[in-house]
C-alpha cells in the first residue's frame, strides 16, 4: 500500500501542474535505458548503426554513494537527450575511463568528462555545459547542413543580425562548383561552432559586395568583414585562415563551448565583462564595449569575454562570491584563470558608466600589466612570513579598495562548482 502510494505521488504531482491542454508537454525522463554501456565488443556496431554517435567519456564509477549519485545525474542528462532525440538516428553511450580504457584509446578519447560526437569520419568534441538543453541544441545543429544558403534579401537580413557569431559567407557559381565544395568541406570542420553561409544569387552577392568565389570572414560585433585574400580558396586555405583569425576581440560566452572559450585564455588571464543585454545599463555598457572593441581589433592580444549573466543563472551566486562583484551592474575586470583571482574596474559613480575613452585607457593598463591581479596579493599570500594584518600598499590608484574580505580568496569551497569543468586545451576541429 505504502509503495503504491509512493509510486502514485509523482503521477499526481504531474497532474496537478499540467494543464488539460496539449502542446506544451515538457519531456521528462521516461525511465527507459537508451544510453549504451560502450565496451570493446559493442562499439563497432554502435558506430555503424547510427548516423552520429555521442559518447560521454567519464571517470571510473566511484565507490561512494554520493559520487555515484553525481554520476547518475550526468547519465540522466544523456538519457533525456537520447529520449528527446530518439527519432534522429543518434546513438548515445558511456565510456568508462578505467574499464573501457582500450576502447577509449582506439577512439582517441583523452579528456575525461568530455562528450565526443562521431559523425562520419569526424570527431567533434563538445566542450560546453552538460545540460540537456545545451546538448540537444548542439546535436540538432550538427544534424543540419554545414552551409546555409542565402537565397534572398530576407535571408540576408537574418544573416546580418547574427553579429554575435563568427561567420563566413561566400559567393559561388552553383552547388556543383568545386570552390563551393571546398567551402563546404571547411565548414564541416567547424560545425556547429562557426557558421558558414553561401549564396549563388548575384543580387545577394552584390549586397554583400562579394565577387565570384570570394569569401568574407565576419568577426563578432565588427561592422566590416575581412575578405579572405587570394580567391579561390582550397579547403586547407580556408581552415588555416579561420584557425588563425578565430579568436575575436570581443566574444560572447556561450553554453555550447564555454569551457573551450575559457581555456583559450591569454597568458593566464581573461578580460571579462559582465553585462545584461536586457538591462538598460548593461545594454549601454555593451555598446561602449563594442565601440572599444572595434577601435582596437588590430591588437592581437586583446580578447574580451562578454558574459550575459542571464545566460548562466546557475553560476551567478558563484561568480558574485568568487569575484566579489555585483552582477546586477555592468562590470569589467581581469580574471586569472589559475586561481580565479580578479580585479575589477572601478566605476566611480554608481550612475555613471565609463566612457569609451576611460574603458580604452583601462584596457591599455591591463595589456601593459599596470592593472593586474597580483599587485594586491601580498596580504592573502600563503607564505606565512608576512601574513600580518594590513600591508596593503596603495600603489595602484585606480584599484578599488579591496581589503574588505579579500582574505577568503583561497576559499576551497569555491572549487566545488568546478566539477563538471572539462578541460581540453585547444580546438580539435581539424
Ligand atoms: C595567476 O595566478 C597564479 C597563481 O596564483 C600566478 O602564479 C600567476 O602568476 C598569475 N598570472 C598572472 C598573469 O597574473
PDB file of N, CA, C and O in Angstrom, residues 121-125 185-191 193-194 196 235-246 260 424-430:
ATOM      1  N   UNK A 121      33.435  10.661 -40.774  1.00  0.00           N
ATOM      2  CA  UNK A 121      34.825  10.415 -40.385  1.00  0.00           C
ATOM      3  C   UNK A 121      35.362  11.490 -39.445  1.00  0.00           C
ATOM      4  O   UNK A 121      36.560  11.649 -39.284  1.00  0.00           O
ATOM      5  N   UNK A 122      34.454  12.228 -38.830  1.00  0.00           N
ATOM      6  CA  UNK A 122      34.917  13.298 -37.940  1.00  0.00           C
ATOM      7  C   UNK A 122      34.596  13.021 -36.488  1.00  0.00           C
ATOM      8  O   UNK A 122      33.627  12.336 -36.171  1.00  0.00           O
ATOM      9  N   UNK A 123      35.421  13.586 -35.607  1.00  0.00           N
ATOM     10  CA  UNK A 123      35.127  13.538 -34.177  1.00  0.00           C
ATOM     11  C   UNK A 123      34.984  14.984 -33.717  1.00  0.00           C
ATOM     12  O   UNK A 123      35.877  15.797 -33.934  1.00  0.00           O
ATOM     13  N   UNK A 124      33.879  15.304 -33.113  1.00  0.00           N
ATOM     14  CA  UNK A 124      33.650  16.667 -32.635  1.00  0.00           C
ATOM     15  C   UNK A 124      33.586  16.610 -31.118  1.00  0.00           C
ATOM     16  O   UNK A 124      32.795  15.838 -30.557  1.00  0.00           O
ATOM     17  N   UNK A 125      34.404  17.384 -30.474  1.00  0.00           N
ATOM     18  CA  UNK A 125      34.351  17.382 -29.026  1.00  0.00           C
ATOM     19  C   UNK A 125      33.383  18.463 -28.563  1.00  0.00           C
ATOM     20  O   UNK A 125      33.452  19.602 -29.006  1.00  0.00           O
ATOM     21  N   UNK A 185      33.508  21.610 -47.298  1.00  0.00           N
ATOM     22  CA  UNK A 185      34.404  20.722 -46.548  1.00  0.00           C
ATOM     23  C   UNK A 185      35.009  21.459 -45.350  1.00  0.00           C
ATOM     24  O   UNK A 185      35.143  20.905 -44.256  1.00  0.00           O
ATOM     25  N   UNK A 186      35.369  22.713 -45.579  1.00  0.00           N
ATOM     26  CA  UNK A 186      35.921  23.515 -44.489  1.00  0.00           C
ATOM     27  C   UNK A 186      34.850  23.725 -43.420  1.00  0.00           C
ATOM     28  O   UNK A 186      35.110  23.619 -42.217  1.00  0.00           O
ATOM     29  N   UNK A 187      33.637  23.992 -43.865  1.00  0.00           N
ATOM     30  CA  UNK A 187      32.536  24.250 -42.934  1.00  0.00           C
ATOM     31  C   UNK A 187      32.331  23.068 -41.991  1.00  0.00           C
ATOM     32  O   UNK A 187      32.093  23.239 -40.794  1.00  0.00           O
ATOM     33  N   UNK A 188      32.452  21.856 -42.552  1.00  0.00           N
ATOM     34  CA  UNK A 188      32.235  20.664 -41.738  1.00  0.00           C
ATOM     35  C   UNK A 188      33.204  20.590 -40.564  1.00  0.00           C
ATOM     36  O   UNK A 188      32.885  20.059 -39.511  1.00  0.00           O
ATOM     37  N   UNK A 189      34.374  21.137 -40.767  1.00  0.00           N
ATOM     38  CA  UNK A 189      35.378  21.053 -39.706  1.00  0.00           C
ATOM     39  C   UNK A 189      35.101  21.999 -38.542  1.00  0.00           C
ATOM     40  O   UNK A 189      35.682  21.844 -37.479  1.00  0.00           O
ATOM     41  N   UNK A 190      34.248  22.977 -38.755  1.00  0.00           N
ATOM     42  CA  UNK A 190      33.978  23.935 -37.679  1.00  0.00           C
ATOM     43  C   UNK A 190      32.539  23.866 -37.187  1.00  0.00           C
ATOM     44  O   UNK A 190      32.155  24.582 -36.270  1.00  0.00           O
ATOM     45  N   UNK A 191      31.764  23.039 -37.848  1.00  0.00           N
ATOM     46  CA  UNK A 191      30.369  22.892 -37.455  1.00  0.00           C
ATOM     47  C   UNK A 191      30.296  22.286 -36.048  1.00  0.00           C
ATOM     48  O   UNK A 191      31.057  21.352 -35.775  1.00  0.00           O
ATOM     49  N   UNK A 193      30.245  25.249 -34.415  1.00  0.00           N
ATOM     50  CA  UNK A 193      30.721  26.426 -33.679  1.00  0.00           C
ATOM     51  C   UNK A 193      30.822  27.682 -34.528  1.00  0.00           C
ATOM     52  O   UNK A 193      30.644  28.787 -34.050  1.00  0.00           O
ATOM     53  N   UNK A 194      31.188  27.497 -35.805  1.00  0.00           N
ATOM     54  CA  UNK A 194      31.324  28.657 -36.690  1.00  0.00           C
ATOM     55  C   UNK A 194      30.330  28.483 -37.832  1.00  0.00           C
ATOM     56  O   UNK A 194      30.216  27.402 -38.401  1.00  0.00           O
ATOM     57  N   UNK A 196      28.645  28.948 -41.449  1.00  0.00           N
ATOM     58  CA  UNK A 196      29.028  29.155 -42.850  1.00  0.00           C
ATOM     59  C   UNK A 196      27.785  29.404 -43.707  1.00  0.00           C
ATOM     60  O   UNK A 196      26.809  28.664 -43.612  1.00  0.00           O
ATOM     61  N   UNK A 235      40.131  24.037 -49.411  1.00  0.00           N
ATOM     62  CA  UNK A 235      39.671  23.735 -48.054  1.00  0.00           C
ATOM     63  C   UNK A 235      40.760  24.082 -47.028  1.00  0.00           C
ATOM     64  O   UNK A 235      40.499  24.726 -46.011  1.00  0.00           O
ATOM     65  N   UNK A 236      41.985  23.689 -47.334  1.00  0.00           N
ATOM     66  CA  UNK A 236      43.095  23.892 -46.401  1.00  0.00           C
ATOM     67  C   UNK A 236      43.343  25.371 -46.144  1.00  0.00           C
ATOM     68  O   UNK A 236      43.610  25.783 -45.017  1.00  0.00           O
ATOM     69  N   UNK A 237      43.261  26.170 -47.203  1.00  0.00           N
ATOM     70  CA  UNK A 237      43.487  27.607 -47.034  1.00  0.00           C
ATOM     71  C   UNK A 237      42.416  28.222 -46.143  1.00  0.00           C
ATOM     72  O   UNK A 237      42.705  29.048 -45.282  1.00  0.00           O
ATOM     73  N   UNK A 238      41.195  27.793 -46.364  1.00  0.00           N
ATOM     74  CA  UNK A 238      40.102  28.327 -45.535  1.00  0.00           C
ATOM     75  C   UNK A 238      40.303  27.934 -44.078  1.00  0.00           C
ATOM     76  O   UNK A 238      40.194  28.769 -43.176  1.00  0.00           O
ATOM     77  N   UNK A 239      40.628  26.670 -43.867  1.00  0.00           N
ATOM     78  CA  UNK A 239      40.815  26.189 -42.495  1.00  0.00           C
ATOM     79  C   UNK A 239      41.957  26.953 -41.826  1.00  0.00           C
ATOM     80  O   UNK A 239      41.839  27.383 -40.673  1.00  0.00           O
ATOM     81  N   UNK A 240      43.039  27.163 -42.574  1.00  0.00           N
ATOM     82  CA  UNK A 240      44.190  27.863 -41.997  1.00  0.00           C
ATOM     83  C   UNK A 240      43.811  29.300 -41.635  1.00  0.00           C
ATOM     84  O   UNK A 240      44.162  29.800 -40.554  1.00  0.00           O
ATOM     85  N   UNK A 241      43.074  29.966 -42.510  1.00  0.00           N
ATOM     86  CA  UNK A 241      42.691  31.346 -42.234  1.00  0.00           C
ATOM     87  C   UNK A 241      41.794  31.431 -40.996  1.00  0.00           C
ATOM     88  O   UNK A 241      42.006  32.260 -40.106  1.00  0.00           O
ATOM     89  N   UNK A 242      40.828  30.559 -40.937  1.00  0.00           N
ATOM     90  CA  UNK A 242      39.886  30.600 -39.805  1.00  0.00           C
ATOM     91  C   UNK A 242      40.612  30.288 -38.497  1.00  0.00           C
ATOM     92  O   UNK A 242      40.413  30.948 -37.486  1.00  0.00           O
ATOM     93  N   UNK A 243      41.468  29.286 -38.541  1.00  0.00           N
ATOM     94  CA  UNK A 243      42.196  28.917 -37.338  1.00  0.00           C
ATOM     95  C   UNK A 243      43.016  30.097 -36.830  1.00  0.00           C
ATOM     96  O   UNK A 243      43.065  30.378 -35.636  1.00  0.00           O
ATOM     97  N   UNK A 244      43.603  30.816 -37.771  1.00  0.00           N
ATOM     98  CA  UNK A 244      44.445  31.943 -37.387  1.00  0.00           C
ATOM     99  C   UNK A 244      43.623  33.120 -36.834  1.00  0.00           C
ATOM    100  O   UNK A 244      44.042  33.809 -35.910  1.00  0.00           O
ATOM    101  N   UNK A 245      42.444  33.328 -37.388  1.00  0.00           N
ATOM    102  CA  UNK A 245      41.660  34.512 -37.012  1.00  0.00           C
ATOM    103  C   UNK A 245      40.512  34.207 -36.084  1.00  0.00           C
ATOM    104  O   UNK A 245      39.640  35.028 -35.869  1.00  0.00           O
ATOM    105  N   UNK A 246      40.532  33.027 -35.538  1.00  0.00           N
ATOM    106  CA  UNK A 246      39.367  32.561 -34.815  1.00  0.00           C
ATOM    107  C   UNK A 246      39.105  33.320 -33.512  1.00  0.00           C
ATOM    108  O   UNK A 246      37.960  33.481 -33.106  1.00  0.00           O
ATOM    109  N   UNK A 260      35.716  25.616 -23.676  1.00  0.00           N
ATOM    110  CA  UNK A 260      36.738  25.850 -24.691  1.00  0.00           C
ATOM    111  C   UNK A 260      37.145  27.325 -24.697  1.00  0.00           C
ATOM    112  O   UNK A 260      38.327  27.668 -24.749  1.00  0.00           O
ATOM    113  N   UNK A 424      39.793  20.803 -22.040  1.00  0.00           N
ATOM    114  CA  UNK A 424      40.591  20.407 -23.192  1.00  0.00           C
ATOM    115  C   UNK A 424      41.337  21.641 -23.626  1.00  0.00           C
ATOM    116  O   UNK A 424      40.874  22.752 -23.487  1.00  0.00           O
ATOM    117  N   UNK A 425      42.519  21.462 -24.135  1.00  0.00           N
ATOM    118  CA  UNK A 425      43.387  22.615 -24.280  1.00  0.00           C
ATOM    119  C   UNK A 425      43.109  23.434 -25.518  1.00  0.00           C
ATOM    120  O   UNK A 425      43.093  24.634 -25.478  1.00  0.00           O
ATOM    121  N   UNK A 426      42.892  22.817 -26.627  1.00  0.00           N
ATOM    122  CA  UNK A 426      42.562  23.696 -27.734  1.00  0.00           C
ATOM    123  C   UNK A 426      41.604  23.011 -28.683  1.00  0.00           C
ATOM    124  O   UNK A 426      41.263  21.866 -28.527  1.00  0.00           O
ATOM    125  N   UNK A 427      41.195  23.765 -29.655  1.00  0.00           N
ATOM    126  CA  UNK A 427      40.181  23.251 -30.553  1.00  0.00           C
ATOM    127  C   UNK A 427      40.761  22.097 -31.351  1.00  0.00           C
ATOM    128  O   UNK A 427      41.843  22.137 -31.865  1.00  0.00           O
ATOM    129  N   UNK A 428      39.945  21.091 -31.444  1.00  0.00           N
ATOM    130  CA  UNK A 428      40.403  19.927 -32.178  1.00  0.00           C
ATOM    131  C   UNK A 428      39.550  19.765 -33.414  1.00  0.00           C
ATOM    132  O   UNK A 428      39.203  18.695 -33.821  1.00  0.00           O
ATOM    133  N   UNK A 429      39.145  20.896 -33.940  1.00  0.00           N
ATOM    134  CA  UNK A 429      38.242  20.832 -35.075  1.00  0.00           C
ATOM    135  C   UNK A 429      38.881  20.296 -36.344  1.00  0.00           C
ATOM    136  O   UNK A 429      38.225  19.999 -37.294  1.00  0.00           O
ATOM    137  N   UNK A 430      40.204  20.269 -36.292  1.00  0.00           N
ATOM    138  CA  UNK A 430      40.829  19.857 -37.547  1.00  0.00           C
ATOM    139  C   UNK A 430      40.951  18.345 -37.664  1.00  0.00           C
ATOM    140  O   UNK A 430      41.399  17.704 -36.778  1.00  0.00           O
TER     141      UNK A 430
END
